[in-house]
GROMACS .gro file of C-alpha atoms in nm:
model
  293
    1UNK     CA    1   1.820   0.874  -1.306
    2UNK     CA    2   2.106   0.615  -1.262
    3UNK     CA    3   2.070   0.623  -0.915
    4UNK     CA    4   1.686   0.549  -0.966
    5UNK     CA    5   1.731   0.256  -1.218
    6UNK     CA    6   1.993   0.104  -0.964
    7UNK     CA    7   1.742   0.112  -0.704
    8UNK     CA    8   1.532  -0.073  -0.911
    9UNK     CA    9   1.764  -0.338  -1.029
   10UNK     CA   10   1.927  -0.400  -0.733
   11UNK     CA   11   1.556  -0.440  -0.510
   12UNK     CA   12   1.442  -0.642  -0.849
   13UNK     CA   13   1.818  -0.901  -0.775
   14UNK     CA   14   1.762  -0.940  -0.396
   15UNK     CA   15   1.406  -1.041  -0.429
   16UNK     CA   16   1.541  -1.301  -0.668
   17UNK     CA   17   1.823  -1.401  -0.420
   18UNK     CA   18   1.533  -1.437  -0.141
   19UNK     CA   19   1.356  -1.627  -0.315
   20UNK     CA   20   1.637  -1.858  -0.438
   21UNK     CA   21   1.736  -1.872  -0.058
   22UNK     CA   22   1.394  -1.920   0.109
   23UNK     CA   23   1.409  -2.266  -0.107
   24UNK     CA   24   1.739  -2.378   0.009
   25UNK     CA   25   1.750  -2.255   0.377
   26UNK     CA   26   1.487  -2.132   0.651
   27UNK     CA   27   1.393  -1.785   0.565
   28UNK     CA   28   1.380  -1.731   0.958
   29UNK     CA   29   1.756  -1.815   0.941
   30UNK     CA   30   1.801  -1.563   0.643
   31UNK     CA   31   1.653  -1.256   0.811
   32UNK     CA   32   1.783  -1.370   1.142
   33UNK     CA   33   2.165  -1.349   0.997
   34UNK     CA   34   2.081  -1.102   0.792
   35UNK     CA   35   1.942  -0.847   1.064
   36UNK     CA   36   2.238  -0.918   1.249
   37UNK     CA   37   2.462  -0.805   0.970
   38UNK     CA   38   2.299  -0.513   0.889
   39UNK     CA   39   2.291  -0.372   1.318
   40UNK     CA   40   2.642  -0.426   1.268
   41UNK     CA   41   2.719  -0.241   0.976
   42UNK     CA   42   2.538   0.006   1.053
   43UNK     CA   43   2.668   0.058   1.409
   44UNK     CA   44   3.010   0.080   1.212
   45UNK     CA   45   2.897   0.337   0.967
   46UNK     CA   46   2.738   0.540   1.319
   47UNK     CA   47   3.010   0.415   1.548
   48UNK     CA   48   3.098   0.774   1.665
   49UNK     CA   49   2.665   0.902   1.743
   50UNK     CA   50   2.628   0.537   1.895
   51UNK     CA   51   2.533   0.680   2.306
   52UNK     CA   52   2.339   0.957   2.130
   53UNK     CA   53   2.100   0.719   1.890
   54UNK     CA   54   2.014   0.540   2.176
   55UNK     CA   55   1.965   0.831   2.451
   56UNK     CA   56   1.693   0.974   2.167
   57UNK     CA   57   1.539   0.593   2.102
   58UNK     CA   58   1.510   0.575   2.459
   59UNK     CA   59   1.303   0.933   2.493
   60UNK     CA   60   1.083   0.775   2.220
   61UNK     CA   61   1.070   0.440   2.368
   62UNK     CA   62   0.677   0.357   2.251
   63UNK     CA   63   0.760   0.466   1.911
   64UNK     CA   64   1.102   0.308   1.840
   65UNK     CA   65   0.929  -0.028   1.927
   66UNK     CA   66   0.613   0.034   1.683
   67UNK     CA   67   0.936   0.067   1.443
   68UNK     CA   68   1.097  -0.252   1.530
   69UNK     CA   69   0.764  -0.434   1.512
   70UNK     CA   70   0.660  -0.264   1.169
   71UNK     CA   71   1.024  -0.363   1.028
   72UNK     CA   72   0.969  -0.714   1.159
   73UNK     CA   73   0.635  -0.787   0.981
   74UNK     CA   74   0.769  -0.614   0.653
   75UNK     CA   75   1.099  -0.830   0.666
   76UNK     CA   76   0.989  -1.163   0.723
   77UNK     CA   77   0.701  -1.109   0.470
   78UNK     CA   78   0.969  -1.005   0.227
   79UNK     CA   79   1.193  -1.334   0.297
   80UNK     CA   80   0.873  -1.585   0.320
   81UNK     CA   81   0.694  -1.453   0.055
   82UNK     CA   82   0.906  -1.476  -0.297
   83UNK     CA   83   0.995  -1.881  -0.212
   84UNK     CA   84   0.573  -1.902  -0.202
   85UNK     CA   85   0.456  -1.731  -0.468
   86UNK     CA   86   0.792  -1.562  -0.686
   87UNK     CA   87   0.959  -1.247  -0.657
   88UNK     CA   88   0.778  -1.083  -0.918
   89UNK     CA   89   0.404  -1.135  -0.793
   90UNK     CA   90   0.531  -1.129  -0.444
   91UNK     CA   91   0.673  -0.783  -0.567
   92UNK     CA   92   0.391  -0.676  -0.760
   93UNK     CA   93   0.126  -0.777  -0.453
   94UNK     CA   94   0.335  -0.535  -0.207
   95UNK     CA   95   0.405  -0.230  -0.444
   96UNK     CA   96   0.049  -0.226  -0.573
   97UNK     CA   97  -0.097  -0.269  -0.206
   98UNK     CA   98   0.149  -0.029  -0.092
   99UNK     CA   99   0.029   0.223  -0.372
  100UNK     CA  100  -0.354   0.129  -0.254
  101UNK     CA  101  -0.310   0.244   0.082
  102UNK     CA  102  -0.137   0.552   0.017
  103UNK     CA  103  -0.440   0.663  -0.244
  104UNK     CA  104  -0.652   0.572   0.023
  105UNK     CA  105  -0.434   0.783   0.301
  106UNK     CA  106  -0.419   1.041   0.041
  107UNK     CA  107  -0.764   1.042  -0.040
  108UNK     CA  108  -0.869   1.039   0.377
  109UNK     CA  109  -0.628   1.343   0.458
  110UNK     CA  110  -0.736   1.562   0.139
  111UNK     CA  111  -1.108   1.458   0.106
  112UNK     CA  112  -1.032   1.387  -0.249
  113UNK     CA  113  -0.839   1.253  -0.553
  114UNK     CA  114  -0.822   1.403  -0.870
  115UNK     CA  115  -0.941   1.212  -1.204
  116UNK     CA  116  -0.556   1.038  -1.266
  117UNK     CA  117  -0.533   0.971  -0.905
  118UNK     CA  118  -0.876   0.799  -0.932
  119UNK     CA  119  -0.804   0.569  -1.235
  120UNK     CA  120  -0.476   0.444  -1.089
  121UNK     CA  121  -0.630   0.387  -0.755
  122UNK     CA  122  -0.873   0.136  -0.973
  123UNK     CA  123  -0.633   0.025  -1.191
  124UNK     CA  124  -0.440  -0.123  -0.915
  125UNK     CA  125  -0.738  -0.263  -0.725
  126UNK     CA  126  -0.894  -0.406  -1.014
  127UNK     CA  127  -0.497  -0.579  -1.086
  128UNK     CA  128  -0.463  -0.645  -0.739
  129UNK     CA  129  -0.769  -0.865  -0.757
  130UNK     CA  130  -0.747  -1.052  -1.080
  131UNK     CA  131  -0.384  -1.154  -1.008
  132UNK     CA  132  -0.534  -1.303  -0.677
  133UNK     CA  133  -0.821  -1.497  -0.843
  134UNK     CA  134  -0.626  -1.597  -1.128
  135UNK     CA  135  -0.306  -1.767  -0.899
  136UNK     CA  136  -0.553  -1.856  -0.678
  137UNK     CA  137  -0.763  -2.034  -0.890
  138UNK     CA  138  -0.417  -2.216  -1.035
  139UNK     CA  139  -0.265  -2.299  -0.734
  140UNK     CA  140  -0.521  -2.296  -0.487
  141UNK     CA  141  -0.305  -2.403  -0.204
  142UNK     CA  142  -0.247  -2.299   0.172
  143UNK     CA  143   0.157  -2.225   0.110
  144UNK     CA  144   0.044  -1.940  -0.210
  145UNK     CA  145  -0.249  -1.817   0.047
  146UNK     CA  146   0.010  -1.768   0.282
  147UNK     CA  147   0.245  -1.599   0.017
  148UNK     CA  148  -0.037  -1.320  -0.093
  149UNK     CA  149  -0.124  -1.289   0.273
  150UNK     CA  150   0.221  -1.183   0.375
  151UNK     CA  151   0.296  -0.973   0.062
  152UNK     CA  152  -0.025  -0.763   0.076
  153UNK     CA  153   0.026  -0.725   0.441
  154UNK     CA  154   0.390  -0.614   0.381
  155UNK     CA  155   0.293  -0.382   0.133
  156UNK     CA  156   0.021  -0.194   0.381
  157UNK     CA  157   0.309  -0.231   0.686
  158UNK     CA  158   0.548  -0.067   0.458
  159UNK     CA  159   0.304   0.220   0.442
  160UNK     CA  160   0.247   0.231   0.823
  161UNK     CA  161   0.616   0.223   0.849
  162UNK     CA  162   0.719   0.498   0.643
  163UNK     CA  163   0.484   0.746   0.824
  164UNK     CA  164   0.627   0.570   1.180
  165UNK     CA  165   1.006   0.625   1.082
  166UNK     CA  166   0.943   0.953   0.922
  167UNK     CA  167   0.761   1.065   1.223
  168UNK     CA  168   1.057   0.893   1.470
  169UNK     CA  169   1.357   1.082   1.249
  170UNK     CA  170   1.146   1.416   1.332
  171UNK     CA  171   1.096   1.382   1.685
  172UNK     CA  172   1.481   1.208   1.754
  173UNK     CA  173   1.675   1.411   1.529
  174UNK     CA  174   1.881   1.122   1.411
  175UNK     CA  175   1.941   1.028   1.016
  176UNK     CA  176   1.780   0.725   0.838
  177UNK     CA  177   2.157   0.529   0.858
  178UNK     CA  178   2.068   0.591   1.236
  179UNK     CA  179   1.706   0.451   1.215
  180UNK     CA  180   1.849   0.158   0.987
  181UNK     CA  181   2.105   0.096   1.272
  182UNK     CA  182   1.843   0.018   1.571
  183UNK     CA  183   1.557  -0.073   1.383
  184UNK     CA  184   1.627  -0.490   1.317
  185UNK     CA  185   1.622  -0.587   1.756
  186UNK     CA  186   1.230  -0.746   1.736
  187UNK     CA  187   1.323  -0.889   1.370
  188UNK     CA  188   1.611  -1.090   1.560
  189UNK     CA  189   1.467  -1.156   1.866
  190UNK     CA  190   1.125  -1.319   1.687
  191UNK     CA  191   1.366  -1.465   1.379
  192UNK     CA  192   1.541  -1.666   1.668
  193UNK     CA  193   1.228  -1.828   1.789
  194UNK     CA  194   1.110  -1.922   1.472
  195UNK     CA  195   1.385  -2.032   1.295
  196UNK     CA  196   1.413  -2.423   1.287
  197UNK     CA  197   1.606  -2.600   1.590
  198UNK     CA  198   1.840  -2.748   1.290
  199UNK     CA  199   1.895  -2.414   1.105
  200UNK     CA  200   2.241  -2.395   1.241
  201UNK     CA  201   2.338  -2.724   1.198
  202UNK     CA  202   2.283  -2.688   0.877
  203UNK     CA  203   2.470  -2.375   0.789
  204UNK     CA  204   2.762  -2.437   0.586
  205UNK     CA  205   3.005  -2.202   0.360
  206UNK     CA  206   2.721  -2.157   0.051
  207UNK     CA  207   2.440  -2.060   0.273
  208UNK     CA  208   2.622  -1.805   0.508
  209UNK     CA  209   2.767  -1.642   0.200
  210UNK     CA  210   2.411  -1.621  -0.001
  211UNK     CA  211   2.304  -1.541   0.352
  212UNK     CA  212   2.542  -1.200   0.322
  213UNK     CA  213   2.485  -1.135  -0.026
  214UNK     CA  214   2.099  -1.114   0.040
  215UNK     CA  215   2.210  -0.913   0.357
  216UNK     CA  216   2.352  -0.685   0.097
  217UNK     CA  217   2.126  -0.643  -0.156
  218UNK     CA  218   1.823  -0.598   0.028
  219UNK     CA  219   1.920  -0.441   0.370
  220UNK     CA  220   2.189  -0.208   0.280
  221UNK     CA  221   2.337  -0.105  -0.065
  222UNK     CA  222   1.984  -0.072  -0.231
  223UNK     CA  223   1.901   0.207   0.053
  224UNK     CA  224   2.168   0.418  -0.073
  225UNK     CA  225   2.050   0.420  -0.422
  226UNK     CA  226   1.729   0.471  -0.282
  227UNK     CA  227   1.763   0.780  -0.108
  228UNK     CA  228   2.036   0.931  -0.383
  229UNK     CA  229   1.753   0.826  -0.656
  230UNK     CA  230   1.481   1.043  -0.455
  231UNK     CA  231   1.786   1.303  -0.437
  232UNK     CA  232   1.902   1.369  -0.764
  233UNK     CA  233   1.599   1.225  -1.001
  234UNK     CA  234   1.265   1.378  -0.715
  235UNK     CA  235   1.022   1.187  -0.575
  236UNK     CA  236   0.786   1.216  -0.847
  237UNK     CA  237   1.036   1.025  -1.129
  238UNK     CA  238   1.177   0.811  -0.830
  239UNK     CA  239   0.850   0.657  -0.805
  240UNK     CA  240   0.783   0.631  -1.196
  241UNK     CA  241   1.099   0.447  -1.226
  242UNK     CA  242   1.050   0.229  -0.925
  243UNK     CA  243   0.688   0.126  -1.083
  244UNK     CA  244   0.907  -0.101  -1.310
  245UNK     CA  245   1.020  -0.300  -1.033
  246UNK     CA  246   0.781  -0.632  -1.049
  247UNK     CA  247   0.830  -0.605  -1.462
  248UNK     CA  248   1.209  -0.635  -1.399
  249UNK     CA  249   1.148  -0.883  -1.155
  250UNK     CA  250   0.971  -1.093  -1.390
  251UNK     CA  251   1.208  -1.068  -1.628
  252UNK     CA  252   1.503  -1.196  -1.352
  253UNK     CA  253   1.276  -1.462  -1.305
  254UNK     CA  254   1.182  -1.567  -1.604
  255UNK     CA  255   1.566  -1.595  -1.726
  256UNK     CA  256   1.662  -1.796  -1.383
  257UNK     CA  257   1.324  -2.018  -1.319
  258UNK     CA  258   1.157  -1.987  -1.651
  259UNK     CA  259   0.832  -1.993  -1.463
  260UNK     CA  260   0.631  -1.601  -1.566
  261UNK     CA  261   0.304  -1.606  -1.769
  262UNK     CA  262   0.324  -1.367  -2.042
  263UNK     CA  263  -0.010  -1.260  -1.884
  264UNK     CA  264   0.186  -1.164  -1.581
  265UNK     CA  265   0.429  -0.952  -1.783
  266UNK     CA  266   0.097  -0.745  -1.949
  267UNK     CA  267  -0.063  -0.736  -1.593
  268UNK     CA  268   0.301  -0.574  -1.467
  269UNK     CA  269   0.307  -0.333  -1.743
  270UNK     CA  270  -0.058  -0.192  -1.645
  271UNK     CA  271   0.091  -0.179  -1.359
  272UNK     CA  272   0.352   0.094  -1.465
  273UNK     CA  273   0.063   0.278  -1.611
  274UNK     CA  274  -0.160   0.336  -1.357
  275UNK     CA  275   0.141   0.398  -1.107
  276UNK     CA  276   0.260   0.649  -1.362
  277UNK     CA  277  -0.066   0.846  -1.467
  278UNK     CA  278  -0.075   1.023  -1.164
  279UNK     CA  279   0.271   1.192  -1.183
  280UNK     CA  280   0.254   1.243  -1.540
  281UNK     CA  281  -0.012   1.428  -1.572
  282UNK     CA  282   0.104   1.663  -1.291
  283UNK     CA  283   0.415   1.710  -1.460
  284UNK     CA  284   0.265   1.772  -1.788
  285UNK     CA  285  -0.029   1.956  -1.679
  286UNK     CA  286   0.113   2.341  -1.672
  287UNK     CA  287   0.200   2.254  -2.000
  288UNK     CA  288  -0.116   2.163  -2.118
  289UNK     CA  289  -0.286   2.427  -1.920
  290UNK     CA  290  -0.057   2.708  -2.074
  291UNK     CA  291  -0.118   2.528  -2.416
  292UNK     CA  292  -0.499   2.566  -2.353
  293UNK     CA  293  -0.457   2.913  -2.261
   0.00000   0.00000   0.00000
């Protein structure tokens, strides 16, 4: 489970960083220099399957640009977002609208969810809501609109992404470092027409290197622990673990900007719960079924 808890520590850090960065320098800029690091890392790490990646993206034209422009909407949500509303609501809205849409995709392709499945699917809508009319009713402005907008539209991109990507690896043959190595072209292309006409100018030693460092903690090392997590700990306790995510988040937050509501910290820790319910209950289920018995 160290692989899991790294995961969750590390995506907990870089939504700190973003939001730290998205108050000092355009977030366009961020993701823009940031995109452009990660294509070329990841070209490196491919450098020898570089004619074949491409020959397959090419096949699957369509498909590889639904990818680009799903990555694009997640990504500059995830760098606009956290400098609008924090890292750890901005986190919480996108996990638990990411969870939503899954029950609900879950619930469409089976025809139905079990009793735990059922009570986390409302236990996340109903703390969905009341975070939104609670900050909302605080700070009722157009900038923390904006912020819930583009987290809870990350979070349901993020969903449509990982059925796009998983669907592209399938079809291509190629690996995820692969995907992760031609997936950032629209994020760069629409990051440079955004970004502010005096976002270079600006750029100096500090910002390019907190530029890099956000590079690194949310568009590369994280994936590794990600997909060793899923590897060694399973999907089920990969996604218990990385239901902790907003609570360590708030906790980041609270020690750098002092600024989380111990009501946020309870609302994050329901949040565990009804993420959690689901998988425990299958996992303990035989058990209580042979205990029955």
């Amino acid at each position: 489970m160290f692989f899991c808890w790294m995961y969750v520590l590390l995506n907990s850090f870089s939504s700190i960083l973003r939001q730290i960065g998205g108050n000092m320098i355009s977030p366009a800029m961020i993701l823009l220099l940031g995109s452009l690091f990660a294509i070329f890392y990841y070209h490196i790490v491919n450098f020898k399957h570089i004619k074949l990646i491409y020959q397959h993206c090419w096949t699957q034209k369509s498909n590889w640009l639904v990818l680009n422009i799903c990555v694009t909407v997640m990504w500059v949500a995830a760098v606009y977002a956290p400098s609008m509303i924090g890292s750890s609501f901005y986190m919480f809205e996108f996990f638990a609208t990411l969870g939503i849409v899954g029950s609900f995709s879950l619930f469409y392709g089976s025809g139905k969810l079990d009793w735990s499945q059922l009570i986390g699917l409302l236990g996340l809508l109903t703390l969905l809501v009341y975070m939104m009319v609670i900050n909302l009713y605080d700070h009722f402005t157009s900038r923390e609109s904006l912020g819930i907008l583009f987290a809870v539209v990350g979070g349901s991109t993020a969903f449509f992404y990982s059925k796009v990507s998983s669907d592209f690896m399938k079809t291509t043959k190629i690996s995820a470092t692969q995907v992760l190595a031609v997936r950032f072209y629209s994020t760069v292309i629409v990051c440079a027409l955004i970004s502010p006409n005096t976002a270079f100018a600006n750029l100096d030693i500090h910002s390019v290197s907190l530029i890099i460092a956000i590079a690194m903690f949310s568009l590369i090392v994280p994936l590794y622990f990600a997909q060793k997590g899923i590897e060694k700990a399973g999907a089920e306790m990969y996604a218990i673990i990385c239901s902790t995510i907003p609570f360590i988040t708030a906790l980041m937050e609270e020690l750098y900007y002092h600024n989380v509501r111990w009501q946020d910290f309870t609302v994050y820790t329901f949040y565990c719960f009804f993420v959690g319910l689901p998988f425990f209950v299958k996992m303990f289920r035989p058990a209580l079924v042979k205990s029955s018995d």
